[in-house]
CSV table of C-alpha atoms in Angstrom, one decimal:
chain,number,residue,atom,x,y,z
R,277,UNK,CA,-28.3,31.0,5.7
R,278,UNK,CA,-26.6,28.1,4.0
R,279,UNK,CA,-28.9,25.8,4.2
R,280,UNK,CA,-31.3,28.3,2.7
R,281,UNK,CA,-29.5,28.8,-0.1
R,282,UNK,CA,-28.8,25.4,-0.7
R,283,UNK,CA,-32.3,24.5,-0.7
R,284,UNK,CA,-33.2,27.1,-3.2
R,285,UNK,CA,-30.4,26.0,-5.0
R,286,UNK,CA,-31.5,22.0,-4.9
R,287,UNK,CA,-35.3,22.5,-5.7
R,288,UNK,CA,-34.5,25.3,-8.9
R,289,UNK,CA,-32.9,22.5,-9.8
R,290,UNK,CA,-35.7,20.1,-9.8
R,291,UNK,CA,-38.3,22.5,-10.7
R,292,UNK,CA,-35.7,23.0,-14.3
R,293,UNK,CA,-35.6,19.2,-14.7
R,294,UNK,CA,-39.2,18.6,-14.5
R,295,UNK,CA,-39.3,21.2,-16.9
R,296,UNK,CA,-37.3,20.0,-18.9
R,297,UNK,CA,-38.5,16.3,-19.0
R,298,UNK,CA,-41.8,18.0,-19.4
R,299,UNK,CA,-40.4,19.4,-22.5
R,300,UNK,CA,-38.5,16.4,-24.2
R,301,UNK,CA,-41.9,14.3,-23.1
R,302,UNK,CA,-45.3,16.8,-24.7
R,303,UNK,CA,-42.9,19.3,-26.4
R,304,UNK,CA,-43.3,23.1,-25.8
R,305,UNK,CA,-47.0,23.1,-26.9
R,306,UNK,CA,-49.2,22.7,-23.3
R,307,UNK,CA,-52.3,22.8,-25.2
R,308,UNK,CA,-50.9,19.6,-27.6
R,309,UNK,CA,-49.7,18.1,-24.3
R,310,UNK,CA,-53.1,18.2,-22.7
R,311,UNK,CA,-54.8,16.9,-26.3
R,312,UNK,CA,-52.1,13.9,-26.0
R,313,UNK,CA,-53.1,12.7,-22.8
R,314,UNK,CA,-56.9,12.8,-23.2
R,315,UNK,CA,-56.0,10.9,-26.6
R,316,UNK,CA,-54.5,8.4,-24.7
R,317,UNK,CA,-56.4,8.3,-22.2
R,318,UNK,CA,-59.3,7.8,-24.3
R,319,UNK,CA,-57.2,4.8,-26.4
R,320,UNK,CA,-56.6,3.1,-22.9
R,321,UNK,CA,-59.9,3.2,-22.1
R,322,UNK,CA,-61.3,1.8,-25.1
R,323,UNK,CA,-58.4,-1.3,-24.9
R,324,UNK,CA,-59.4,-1.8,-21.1
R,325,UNK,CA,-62.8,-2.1,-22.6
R,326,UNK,CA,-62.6,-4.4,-26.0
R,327,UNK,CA,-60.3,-6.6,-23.3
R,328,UNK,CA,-63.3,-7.1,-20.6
R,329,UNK,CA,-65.3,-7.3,-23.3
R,330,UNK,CA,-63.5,-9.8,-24.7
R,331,UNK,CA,-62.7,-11.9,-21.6
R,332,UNK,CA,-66.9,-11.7,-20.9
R,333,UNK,CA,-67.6,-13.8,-24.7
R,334,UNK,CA,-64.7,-16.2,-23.6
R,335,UNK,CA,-66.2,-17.1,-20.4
R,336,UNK,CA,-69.7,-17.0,-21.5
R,337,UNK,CA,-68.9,-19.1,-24.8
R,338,UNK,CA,-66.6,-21.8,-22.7
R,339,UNK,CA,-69.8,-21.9,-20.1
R,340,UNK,CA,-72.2,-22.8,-23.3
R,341,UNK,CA,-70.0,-25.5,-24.3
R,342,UNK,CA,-69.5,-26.8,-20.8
R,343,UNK,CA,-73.3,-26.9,-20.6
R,344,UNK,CA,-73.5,-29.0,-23.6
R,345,UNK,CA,-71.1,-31.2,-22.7
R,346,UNK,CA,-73.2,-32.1,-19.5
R,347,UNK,CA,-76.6,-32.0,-21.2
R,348,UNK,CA,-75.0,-34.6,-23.9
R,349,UNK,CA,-73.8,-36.8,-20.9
R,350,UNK,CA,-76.9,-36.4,-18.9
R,351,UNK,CA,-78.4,-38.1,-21.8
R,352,UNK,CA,-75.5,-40.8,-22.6
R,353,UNK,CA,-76.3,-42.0,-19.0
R,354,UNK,CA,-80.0,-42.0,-19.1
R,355,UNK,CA,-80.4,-44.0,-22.1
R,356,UNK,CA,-77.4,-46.7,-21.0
R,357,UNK,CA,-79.4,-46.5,-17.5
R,358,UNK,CA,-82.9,-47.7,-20.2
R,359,UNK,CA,-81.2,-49.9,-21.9
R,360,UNK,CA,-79.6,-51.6,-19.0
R,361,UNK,CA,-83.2,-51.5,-17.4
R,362,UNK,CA,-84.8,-53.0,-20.5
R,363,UNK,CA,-81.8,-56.3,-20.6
C-alpha cells in the first residue's frame, strides 16, 4: 500500500510540473498555445525552405562558373595546340 501511494504521490507530482511548465511556456490560453506553435511551425518551415533554396542557387551558380572556367580553358588549349601546329 506504500508503494501505491508513493507512486500516486510521485506522478501528481509530475503531472503538476508539466502543468506548470506548460503554463510558464504557452500561458493559460490552450487555444493561443496551439496558434503559437502552428505559427512557428509555419516560420520554421519557411526558413528550412529560403535555406534549401538558397543552398540550390549556390550550387547551381558555383557549377555555371566552373563550366566557364573549363569552356575558357578548353579553348586556351586549342588555340596554343593551332598555333603550336602552325610554327
Amino acid at each position: 500500500m506504500a508503494e501505491d501511494y508513493d507512486s500516486r504521490l510521485l506522478e501528481s507530482a509530475r503531472v503538476r510540473k508539466h502543468r506548470l511548465d506548460d503554463s510558464l511556456l504557452f500561458g493559460q490560453n490552450p487555444q493561443e498555445r496551439n496558434y503559437k506553435t502552428a505559427t512557428a511551425r509555419l516560420m520554421q518551415s519557411l526558413l528550412i525552405a529560403a535555406l534549401i533554396a538558397a543552398i540550390c542557387v549556390g550550387f547551381s551558380f558555383v557549377q555555371h562558373l566552373l563550366s566557364e572556367q573549363a569552356a575558357k580553358q578548353a579553348v586556351t588549349s586549342a588555340s596554343a595546340t593551332l598555333i603550336e601546329g602552325t610554327l
